[in-house]
């Protein structure tokens, strides 16, 4: 039986000191036990990371390097890595040696139990408290809002079946939410505690703004996973509510004038408020309809994940 293939996808942004040890460790873990490839995506490094990786790719046919001409972010790098990955299983890991390559076989083992995505869980994190505490809050909020029950969304070490990464379309800061995007589409998601190590070389590439931006990414992910195929269901509710309340308010103003004889100018604020709500309502509904037109003309992002079983495809 041919060995199963693992694609290791590594986003790299100025990690030149870590790369030699990293590639050494990954090859040692996988050599002989799996068929594998290492997909290095250089996210616009300026410290010679690309030149080093290119040299390694020249020596080892299992290593492939793709280079971005400028820094596009971790999500963009992973997205390209996902598209290039040809293995049965795809494992992502950070380039800074914080993720331990010896965890790769264990994660793949977990996939073989029938899961589609296994997220690493840095149970004992080797990061300063200034990073650990906000991270707990981030994970708690994400769990609460998405219903995906894992402890550590932002772990660089994750394993996917190839079909999962091909179905994902990540950009911006969405790399933190791949378990959500996959889970919402019906893929089976789980987690596994993994060893975590302190950063040995270089510095973190994300500052405190990551948590702030993360909130917007969460909003995007929640919206995309629920309403991409039916935007009017979200906008329509707000629109209709606003329209109905606005109409009632203005009928009330009419009653005050013609029923009770108050002059309009006594209730100007209320009148304006009612008109505002009506305009907002129409706006929301139009936005929902525009969304429906976009949903109608594109299948991207909202594709239906499916699997067909027939006699001919089952027999091998
Ligand atoms: N990274 C990247 N592009 C970026 C920022 C980071 O490819 O714009 C890579 C980085 O080189 C590392 C991984 O993403 O391999 C995680 O980055 P980092 O270790 O700085 O994040 P942290 O561990 O602080 O969450
Ligand atoms: Mg790191």
mmCIF file of C-alpha atoms and ligand atoms in Angstrom:
data_model
loop_
_atom_site.group_PDB
_atom_site.id
_atom_site.type_symbol
_atom_site.label_atom_id
_atom_site.label_comp_id
_atom_site.label_asym_id
_atom_site.label_seq_id
_atom_site.Cartn_x
_atom_site.Cartn_y
_atom_site.Cartn_z
ATOM 1 C CA UNK A 1 0.000 0.000 0.000
ATOM 2 C CA UNK A 2 1.400 3.420 -0.853
ATOM 3 C CA UNK A 3 2.202 5.645 2.124
ATOM 4 C CA UNK A 4 -0.330 8.337 2.888
ATOM 5 C CA UNK A 5 0.816 11.818 2.057
ATOM 6 C CA UNK A 6 1.060 14.720 4.481
ATOM 7 C CA UNK A 7 1.420 18.311 3.335
ATOM 8 C CA UNK A 8 3.022 20.522 5.960
ATOM 9 C CA UNK A 9 2.092 24.142 5.308
ATOM 10 C CA UNK A 10 4.314 26.732 6.986
ATOM 11 C CA UNK A 11 3.690 30.491 6.742
ATOM 12 C CA UNK A 12 6.945 32.381 7.178
ATOM 13 C CA UNK A 13 7.441 36.042 7.880
ATOM 14 C CA UNK A 14 10.988 36.936 8.904
ATOM 15 C CA UNK A 15 11.904 33.717 10.695
ATOM 16 C CA UNK A 16 15.337 33.119 9.212
ATOM 17 C CA UNK A 17 16.945 32.016 12.488
ATOM 18 C CA UNK A 18 14.283 29.407 13.142
ATOM 19 C CA UNK A 19 14.069 27.872 9.675
ATOM 20 C CA UNK A 20 17.150 25.569 9.764
ATOM 21 C CA UNK A 21 16.063 23.823 12.987
ATOM 22 C CA UNK A 22 12.445 23.770 11.892
ATOM 23 C CA UNK A 23 13.073 22.025 8.555
ATOM 24 C CA UNK A 24 15.478 19.636 10.254
ATOM 25 C CA UNK A 25 12.869 18.679 12.860
ATOM 26 C CA UNK A 26 10.005 18.289 10.402
ATOM 27 C CA UNK A 27 11.977 16.055 8.053
ATOM 28 C CA UNK A 28 13.256 13.932 10.942
ATOM 29 C CA UNK A 29 9.726 13.335 12.192
ATOM 30 C CA UNK A 30 8.232 12.430 8.794
ATOM 31 C CA UNK A 31 11.073 10.771 6.871
ATOM 32 C CA UNK A 32 10.409 7.111 6.183
ATOM 33 C CA UNK A 33 7.057 7.085 7.950
ATOM 34 C CA UNK A 34 5.001 9.137 5.542
ATOM 35 C CA UNK A 35 5.069 10.409 2.036
ATOM 36 C CA UNK A 36 5.211 14.163 2.552
ATOM 37 C CA UNK A 37 5.812 17.638 1.169
ATOM 38 C CA UNK A 38 6.702 20.861 2.942
ATOM 39 C CA UNK A 39 4.975 23.922 1.532
ATOM 40 C CA UNK A 40 6.746 27.055 2.718
ATOM 41 C CA UNK A 41 4.874 30.249 2.005
ATOM 42 C CA UNK A 42 7.148 33.230 2.442
ATOM 43 C CA UNK A 43 4.937 36.153 3.345
ATOM 44 C CA UNK A 44 7.216 38.918 2.073
ATOM 45 C CA UNK A 45 10.143 38.341 4.444
ATOM 46 C CA UNK A 46 12.978 40.843 4.326
ATOM 47 C CA UNK A 47 15.482 38.963 6.494
ATOM 48 C CA UNK A 48 16.649 36.324 4.023
ATOM 49 C CA UNK A 49 14.057 33.700 4.983
ATOM 50 C CA UNK A 50 13.127 33.246 1.334
ATOM 51 C CA UNK A 51 16.729 32.888 0.177
ATOM 52 C CA UNK A 52 17.355 30.245 2.824
ATOM 53 C CA UNK A 53 14.159 28.348 2.012
ATOM 54 C CA UNK A 54 14.956 28.500 -1.686
ATOM 55 C CA UNK A 55 18.354 26.952 -1.049
ATOM 56 C CA UNK A 56 16.716 24.152 0.948
ATOM 57 C CA UNK A 57 14.154 23.578 -1.807
ATOM 58 C CA UNK A 58 17.064 23.160 -4.224
ATOM 59 C CA UNK A 59 18.512 20.401 -2.039
ATOM 60 C CA UNK A 60 15.315 18.571 -1.116
ATOM 61 C CA UNK A 61 12.592 17.855 -3.644
ATOM 62 C CA UNK A 62 10.004 17.530 -0.881
ATOM 63 C CA UNK A 63 10.354 21.227 -0.045
ATOM 64 C CA UNK A 64 8.492 23.808 -2.112
ATOM 65 C CA UNK A 65 8.696 27.541 -1.564
ATOM 66 C CA UNK A 66 6.238 30.168 -2.698
ATOM 67 C CA UNK A 67 7.056 33.805 -2.212
ATOM 68 C CA UNK A 68 4.841 36.859 -1.769
ATOM 69 C CA UNK A 69 6.355 40.095 -3.039
ATOM 70 C CA UNK A 70 5.115 41.876 0.059
ATOM 71 C CA UNK A 71 3.600 40.991 3.417
ATOM 72 C CA UNK A 72 -0.027 39.920 3.009
ATOM 73 C CA UNK A 73 -0.618 38.300 6.398
ATOM 74 C CA UNK A 74 -0.854 34.809 7.816
ATOM 75 C CA UNK A 75 -4.317 34.076 6.411
ATOM 76 C CA UNK A 76 -3.209 34.866 2.866
ATOM 77 C CA UNK A 77 -0.125 32.675 3.283
ATOM 78 C CA UNK A 78 -2.167 29.753 4.605
ATOM 79 C CA UNK A 79 -4.735 30.198 1.879
ATOM 80 C CA UNK A 80 -2.090 29.815 -0.822
ATOM 81 C CA UNK A 81 -0.557 26.876 1.048
ATOM 82 C CA UNK A 82 -3.976 25.217 1.186
ATOM 83 C CA UNK A 83 -4.382 25.554 -2.536
ATOM 84 C CA UNK A 84 -0.955 24.098 -3.231
ATOM 85 C CA UNK A 85 -1.218 21.223 -0.754
ATOM 86 C CA UNK A 86 -1.583 17.867 -2.495
ATOM 87 C CA UNK A 87 -1.390 15.521 0.514
ATOM 88 C CA UNK A 88 -4.247 13.443 1.931
ATOM 89 C CA UNK A 89 -3.708 15.332 5.168
ATOM 90 C CA UNK A 90 -2.680 18.945 5.550
ATOM 91 C CA UNK A 91 -0.899 20.118 8.695
ATOM 92 C CA UNK A 92 -0.266 23.804 9.334
ATOM 93 C CA UNK A 93 2.357 25.010 11.765
ATOM 94 C CA UNK A 94 4.110 28.221 12.705
ATOM 95 C CA UNK A 95 7.690 28.731 11.594
ATOM 96 C CA UNK A 96 8.964 30.057 14.916
ATOM 97 C CA UNK A 97 9.620 26.659 16.563
ATOM 98 C CA UNK A 98 6.826 27.270 19.087
ATOM 99 C CA UNK A 99 4.855 24.395 17.549
ATOM 100 C CA UNK A 100 6.476 20.998 17.998
ATOM 101 C CA UNK A 101 6.782 18.959 14.768
ATOM 102 C CA UNK A 102 6.758 15.714 16.759
ATOM 103 C CA UNK A 103 3.026 16.318 17.280
ATOM 104 C CA UNK A 104 2.279 15.897 13.549
ATOM 105 C CA UNK A 105 1.786 12.094 13.513
ATOM 106 C CA UNK A 106 -0.506 12.289 16.552
ATOM 107 C CA UNK A 107 -2.723 14.899 14.923
ATOM 108 C CA UNK A 108 -2.969 12.831 11.746
ATOM 109 C CA UNK A 109 -3.843 9.778 13.875
ATOM 110 C CA UNK A 110 -6.775 11.779 15.220
ATOM 111 C CA UNK A 111 -7.974 12.572 11.682
ATOM 112 C CA UNK A 112 -7.919 8.871 10.912
ATOM 113 C CA UNK A 113 -10.389 8.297 13.720
ATOM 114 C CA UNK A 114 -12.912 10.032 11.505
ATOM 115 C CA UNK A 115 -12.391 13.735 12.140
ATOM 116 C CA UNK A 116 -11.969 16.303 9.390
ATOM 117 C CA UNK A 117 -10.120 18.954 11.392
ATOM 118 C CA UNK A 118 -7.989 18.578 14.514
ATOM 119 C CA UNK A 119 -6.982 21.778 16.216
ATOM 120 C CA UNK A 120 -3.929 21.826 18.454
ATOM 121 C CA UNK A 121 -4.546 22.957 22.002
ATOM 122 C CA UNK A 122 -1.627 24.721 23.704
ATOM 123 C CA UNK A 123 -2.694 23.394 27.071
ATOM 124 C CA UNK A 124 0.469 24.611 28.761
ATOM 125 C CA UNK A 125 1.306 27.762 26.888
ATOM 126 C CA UNK A 126 4.844 29.063 26.875
ATOM 127 C CA UNK A 127 3.915 32.680 26.297
ATOM 128 C CA UNK A 128 3.950 35.720 28.597
ATOM 129 C CA UNK A 129 0.822 36.358 30.720
ATOM 130 C CA UNK A 130 0.155 39.535 28.727
ATOM 131 C CA UNK A 131 -0.646 37.221 25.822
ATOM 132 C CA UNK A 132 -2.283 34.363 27.721
ATOM 133 C CA UNK A 133 -5.001 36.346 29.493
ATOM 134 C CA UNK A 134 -6.481 38.215 26.509
ATOM 135 C CA UNK A 135 -6.236 34.974 24.595
ATOM 136 C CA UNK A 136 -8.454 33.214 27.151
ATOM 137 C CA UNK A 137 -11.050 35.936 26.792
ATOM 138 C CA UNK A 138 -10.803 35.680 23.003
ATOM 139 C CA UNK A 139 -11.304 31.915 23.108
ATOM 140 C CA UNK A 140 -14.170 32.173 25.576
ATOM 141 C CA UNK A 141 -16.020 34.728 23.414
ATOM 142 C CA UNK A 142 -15.458 32.746 20.248
ATOM 143 C CA UNK A 143 -16.723 29.533 21.887
ATOM 144 C CA UNK A 144 -19.779 31.325 23.194
ATOM 145 C CA UNK A 145 -20.717 33.009 19.921
ATOM 146 C CA UNK A 146 -19.922 30.194 17.534
ATOM 147 C CA UNK A 147 -20.872 27.147 19.559
ATOM 148 C CA UNK A 148 -17.675 25.384 18.456
ATOM 149 C CA UNK A 149 -16.377 23.789 21.633
ATOM 150 C CA UNK A 150 -12.593 23.934 21.477
ATOM 151 C CA UNK A 151 -10.191 25.647 23.870
ATOM 152 C CA UNK A 152 -7.616 27.183 21.593
ATOM 153 C CA UNK A 153 -8.761 28.617 18.267
ATOM 154 C CA UNK A 154 -5.529 30.456 17.510
ATOM 155 C CA UNK A 155 -3.128 27.508 17.615
ATOM 156 C CA UNK A 156 -0.850 27.473 14.573
ATOM 157 C CA UNK A 157 -0.709 23.691 14.667
ATOM 158 C CA UNK A 158 -3.787 22.182 13.050
ATOM 159 C CA UNK A 159 -4.463 19.159 10.878
ATOM 160 C CA UNK A 160 -7.078 18.944 8.135
ATOM 161 C CA UNK A 161 -8.273 16.474 5.584
ATOM 162 C CA UNK A 162 -7.433 17.800 2.146
ATOM 163 C CA UNK A 163 -11.127 18.215 1.274
ATOM 164 C CA UNK A 164 -11.489 20.651 4.182
ATOM 165 C CA UNK A 165 -8.727 23.024 3.133
ATOM 166 C CA UNK A 166 -10.004 23.005 -0.432
ATOM 167 C CA UNK A 167 -13.443 24.066 0.820
ATOM 168 C CA UNK A 168 -12.082 26.926 2.958
ATOM 169 C CA UNK A 169 -11.461 30.359 1.555
ATOM 170 C CA UNK A 170 -9.644 32.427 4.167
ATOM 171 C CA UNK A 171 -8.377 35.992 4.036
ATOM 172 C CA UNK A 172 -7.819 38.909 6.394
ATOM 173 C CA UNK A 173 -7.507 37.453 9.878
ATOM 174 C CA UNK A 174 -9.676 34.410 9.334
ATOM 175 C CA UNK A 175 -6.917 31.863 9.993
ATOM 176 C CA UNK A 176 -7.971 31.977 13.635
ATOM 177 C CA UNK A 177 -11.422 30.743 12.764
ATOM 178 C CA UNK A 178 -10.852 27.772 10.481
ATOM 179 C CA UNK A 179 -12.454 25.427 13.080
ATOM 180 C CA UNK A 180 -15.548 27.649 13.003
ATOM 181 C CA UNK A 181 -15.709 27.867 9.210
ATOM 182 C CA UNK A 182 -15.233 24.113 8.889
ATOM 183 C CA UNK A 183 -17.557 23.221 11.771
ATOM 184 C CA UNK A 184 -20.369 25.398 10.452
ATOM 185 C CA UNK A 185 -20.163 23.563 7.152
ATOM 186 C CA UNK A 186 -20.657 20.223 8.765
ATOM 187 C CA UNK A 187 -17.066 19.012 8.984
ATOM 188 C CA UNK A 188 -16.245 17.104 12.159
ATOM 189 C CA UNK A 189 -13.980 19.233 14.327
ATOM 190 C CA UNK A 190 -12.024 18.201 17.403
ATOM 191 C CA UNK A 191 -8.942 19.229 19.386
ATOM 192 C CA UNK A 192 -5.865 17.581 20.823
ATOM 193 C CA UNK A 193 -3.483 18.950 23.483
ATOM 194 C CA UNK A 194 -0.078 19.670 21.964
ATOM 195 C CA UNK A 195 3.320 20.582 23.304
ATOM 196 C CA UNK A 196 4.115 24.295 23.059
ATOM 197 C CA UNK A 197 7.519 25.909 23.300
ATOM 198 C CA UNK A 198 8.702 29.435 24.025
ATOM 199 C CA UNK A 199 9.797 31.580 21.079
ATOM 200 C CA UNK A 200 13.526 30.978 20.737
ATOM 201 C CA UNK A 201 14.431 33.455 17.993
ATOM 202 C CA UNK A 202 12.859 36.572 16.540
ATOM 203 C CA UNK A 203 9.763 38.398 17.724
ATOM 204 C CA UNK A 204 5.987 37.924 17.529
ATOM 205 C CA UNK A 205 4.423 39.386 14.404
ATOM 206 C CA UNK A 206 1.097 40.258 15.989
ATOM 207 C CA UNK A 207 0.614 43.026 18.537
ATOM 208 C CA UNK A 208 -2.290 43.762 20.835
ATOM 209 C CA UNK A 209 -4.383 44.928 17.921
ATOM 210 C CA UNK A 210 -4.876 41.244 17.073
ATOM 211 C CA UNK A 211 -7.680 40.962 19.646
ATOM 212 C CA UNK A 212 -9.390 44.097 18.477
ATOM 213 C CA UNK A 213 -9.221 43.057 14.825
ATOM 214 C CA UNK A 214 -10.158 39.559 15.827
ATOM 215 C CA UNK A 215 -13.593 40.843 16.825
ATOM 216 C CA UNK A 216 -14.254 42.107 13.305
ATOM 217 C CA UNK A 217 -13.037 38.837 11.854
ATOM 218 C CA UNK A 218 -15.375 36.991 14.201
ATOM 219 C CA UNK A 219 -18.274 39.124 13.015
ATOM 220 C CA UNK A 220 -17.363 38.346 9.395
ATOM 221 C CA UNK A 221 -17.089 34.642 10.111
ATOM 222 C CA UNK A 222 -20.410 34.551 11.948
ATOM 223 C CA UNK A 223 -22.128 36.426 9.152
ATOM 224 C CA UNK A 224 -20.537 34.364 6.384
ATOM 225 C CA UNK A 225 -21.278 31.053 8.032
ATOM 226 C CA UNK A 226 -24.932 31.862 8.599
ATOM 227 C CA UNK A 227 -26.161 34.268 5.996
ATOM 228 C CA UNK A 228 -24.029 33.992 2.865
ATOM 229 C CA UNK A 229 -26.759 32.035 1.140
ATOM 230 C CA UNK A 230 -29.659 34.045 2.509
ATOM 231 C CA UNK A 231 -28.571 37.610 3.298
ATOM 232 C CA UNK A 232 -32.132 38.919 3.222
ATOM 233 C CA UNK A 233 -32.924 36.801 6.259
ATOM 234 C CA UNK A 234 -30.591 38.949 8.328
ATOM 235 C CA UNK A 235 -31.078 42.385 6.762
ATOM 236 C CA UNK A 236 -34.769 41.800 6.169
ATOM 237 C CA UNK A 237 -35.495 41.303 9.869
ATOM 238 C CA UNK A 238 -33.875 44.603 10.843
ATOM 239 C CA UNK A 239 -35.409 46.348 7.848
ATOM 240 C CA UNK A 240 -38.926 45.160 8.469
ATOM 241 C CA UNK A 241 -38.713 45.931 12.173
ATOM 242 C CA UNK A 242 -37.473 49.437 11.476
ATOM 243 C CA UNK A 243 -40.113 49.992 8.779
ATOM 244 C CA UNK A 244 -42.977 48.831 10.980
ATOM 245 C CA UNK A 245 -41.918 50.847 14.034
ATOM 246 C CA UNK A 246 -41.346 53.959 11.879
ATOM 247 C CA UNK A 247 -44.799 53.635 10.333
ATOM 248 C CA UNK A 248 -46.448 53.207 13.725
ATOM 249 C CA UNK A 249 -44.603 56.223 15.107
ATOM 250 C CA UNK A 250 -45.775 58.382 12.197
ATOM 251 C CA UNK A 251 -49.367 57.172 12.499
ATOM 252 C CA UNK A 252 -49.123 58.172 16.137
ATOM 253 C CA UNK A 253 -48.001 61.663 15.083
ATOM 254 C CA UNK A 254 -50.949 61.858 12.665
ATOM 255 C CA UNK A 255 -53.299 60.859 15.476
ATOM 256 C CA UNK A 256 -51.817 63.550 17.739
ATOM 257 C CA UNK A 257 -52.448 66.157 15.046
ATOM 258 C CA UNK A 258 -55.819 65.152 13.663
ATOM 259 C CA UNK A 259 -57.205 63.302 16.672
ATOM 260 C CA UNK A 260 -56.073 65.608 19.442
ATOM 261 C CA UNK A 261 -55.473 68.767 17.432
ATOM 262 C CA UNK A 262 -51.770 69.243 18.407
ATOM 263 C CA UNK A 263 -49.853 71.249 15.761
ATOM 264 C CA UNK A 264 -47.158 69.247 13.878
ATOM 265 C CA UNK A 265 -44.336 71.400 15.241
ATOM 266 C CA UNK A 266 -45.063 70.131 18.767
ATOM 267 C CA UNK A 267 -44.055 66.655 17.680
ATOM 268 C CA UNK A 268 -41.365 67.436 15.139
ATOM 269 C CA UNK A 269 -38.752 65.224 16.800
ATOM 270 C CA UNK A 270 -41.087 62.241 16.797
ATOM 271 C CA UNK A 271 -42.026 62.847 13.161
ATOM 272 C CA UNK A 272 -38.367 62.961 12.104
ATOM 273 C CA UNK A 273 -37.655 59.833 14.149
ATOM 274 C CA UNK A 274 -40.460 57.946 12.399
ATOM 275 C CA UNK A 275 -39.282 59.034 8.946
ATOM 276 C CA UNK A 276 -35.712 58.045 9.857
ATOM 277 C CA UNK A 277 -36.824 54.562 10.844
ATOM 278 C CA UNK A 278 -38.778 54.145 7.599
ATOM 279 C CA UNK A 279 -35.794 55.205 5.493
ATOM 280 C CA UNK A 280 -33.484 52.910 7.479
ATOM 281 C CA UNK A 281 -35.931 50.057 6.992
ATOM 282 C CA UNK A 282 -36.029 50.507 3.230
ATOM 283 C CA UNK A 283 -32.226 50.716 3.209
ATOM 284 C CA UNK A 284 -31.831 47.484 5.140
ATOM 285 C CA UNK A 285 -34.239 45.594 2.925
ATOM 286 C CA UNK A 286 -32.527 46.891 -0.230
ATOM 287 C CA UNK A 287 -29.184 45.836 1.206
ATOM 288 C CA UNK A 288 -30.563 42.371 1.828
ATOM 289 C CA UNK A 289 -31.872 42.191 -1.725
ATOM 290 C CA UNK A 290 -28.491 43.296 -3.099
ATOM 291 C CA UNK A 291 -26.952 40.557 -0.964
ATOM 292 C CA UNK A 292 -29.343 38.056 -2.503
ATOM 293 C CA UNK A 293 -28.252 39.156 -5.975
ATOM 294 C CA UNK A 294 -24.617 38.602 -5.020
ATOM 295 C CA UNK A 295 -25.436 35.221 -3.493
ATOM 296 C CA UNK A 296 -27.306 34.298 -6.670
ATOM 297 C CA UNK A 297 -24.440 35.144 -8.999
ATOM 298 C CA UNK A 298 -21.586 33.615 -7.026
ATOM 299 C CA UNK A 299 -21.051 30.285 -5.398
ATOM 300 C CA UNK A 300 -17.773 31.189 -3.729
ATOM 301 C CA UNK A 301 -17.672 31.030 0.038
ATOM 302 C CA UNK A 302 -21.118 29.559 0.236
ATOM 303 C CA UNK A 303 -20.440 26.346 -1.569
ATOM 304 C CA UNK A 304 -22.296 23.292 -0.386
ATOM 305 C CA UNK A 305 -19.873 20.738 0.936
ATOM 306 C CA UNK A 306 -20.928 17.361 -0.290
ATOM 307 C CA UNK A 307 -19.873 13.802 -0.678
ATOM 308 C CA UNK A 308 -21.420 11.307 -3.063
ATOM 309 C CA UNK A 309 -21.143 7.594 -2.489
ATOM 310 C CA UNK A 310 -21.885 5.120 -5.228
ATOM 311 C CA UNK A 311 -20.905 1.559 -5.874
ATOM 312 C CA UNK A 312 -18.207 2.440 -8.379
ATOM 313 C CA UNK A 313 -16.600 5.078 -6.165
ATOM 314 C CA UNK A 314 -16.664 2.840 -3.113
ATOM 315 C CA UNK A 315 -14.810 -0.097 -4.624
ATOM 316 C CA UNK A 316 -11.121 0.542 -5.010
HETATM 317 N N1 LIG B 1 3.246 35.097 9.946
HETATM 318 C C1 LIG B 1 3.064 35.316 8.580
HETATM 319 N N2 LIG B 1 2.653 36.551 8.157
HETATM 320 C C2 LIG B 1 2.396 37.574 9.025
HETATM 321 C C3 LIG B 1 2.552 37.326 10.417
HETATM 322 C C4 LIG B 1 2.986 36.079 10.840
HETATM 323 O O1 LIG B 1 3.276 34.413 7.775
HETATM 324 O O2 LIG B 1 2.032 38.664 8.586
HETATM 325 C C5 LIG B 1 3.712 33.766 10.416
HETATM 326 C C6 LIG B 1 4.931 33.821 11.311
HETATM 327 O O3 LIG B 1 6.131 33.834 10.581
HETATM 328 C C7 LIG B 1 4.759 32.556 12.121
HETATM 329 C C8 LIG B 1 3.251 32.435 12.264
HETATM 330 O O4 LIG B 1 2.690 33.219 11.214
HETATM 331 O O5 LIG B 1 5.260 31.428 11.424
HETATM 332 C C9 LIG B 1 2.758 32.901 13.623
HETATM 333 O O6 LIG B 1 3.276 34.184 13.916
HETATM 334 P P1 LIG B 1 3.762 34.597 15.389
HETATM 335 O O7 LIG B 1 4.613 33.543 15.972
HETATM 336 O O8 LIG B 1 4.329 35.962 15.293
HETATM 337 O O9 LIG B 1 2.364 34.643 16.158
HETATM 338 P P2 LIG B 1 2.111 34.319 17.703
HETATM 339 O O10 LIG B 1 2.834 33.034 18.044
HETATM 340 O O11 LIG B 1 2.646 35.487 18.450
HETATM 341 O O12 LIG B 1 0.629 34.167 17.793
HETATM 342 MG MG1 LIG B 2 4.612 32.298 17.640
#
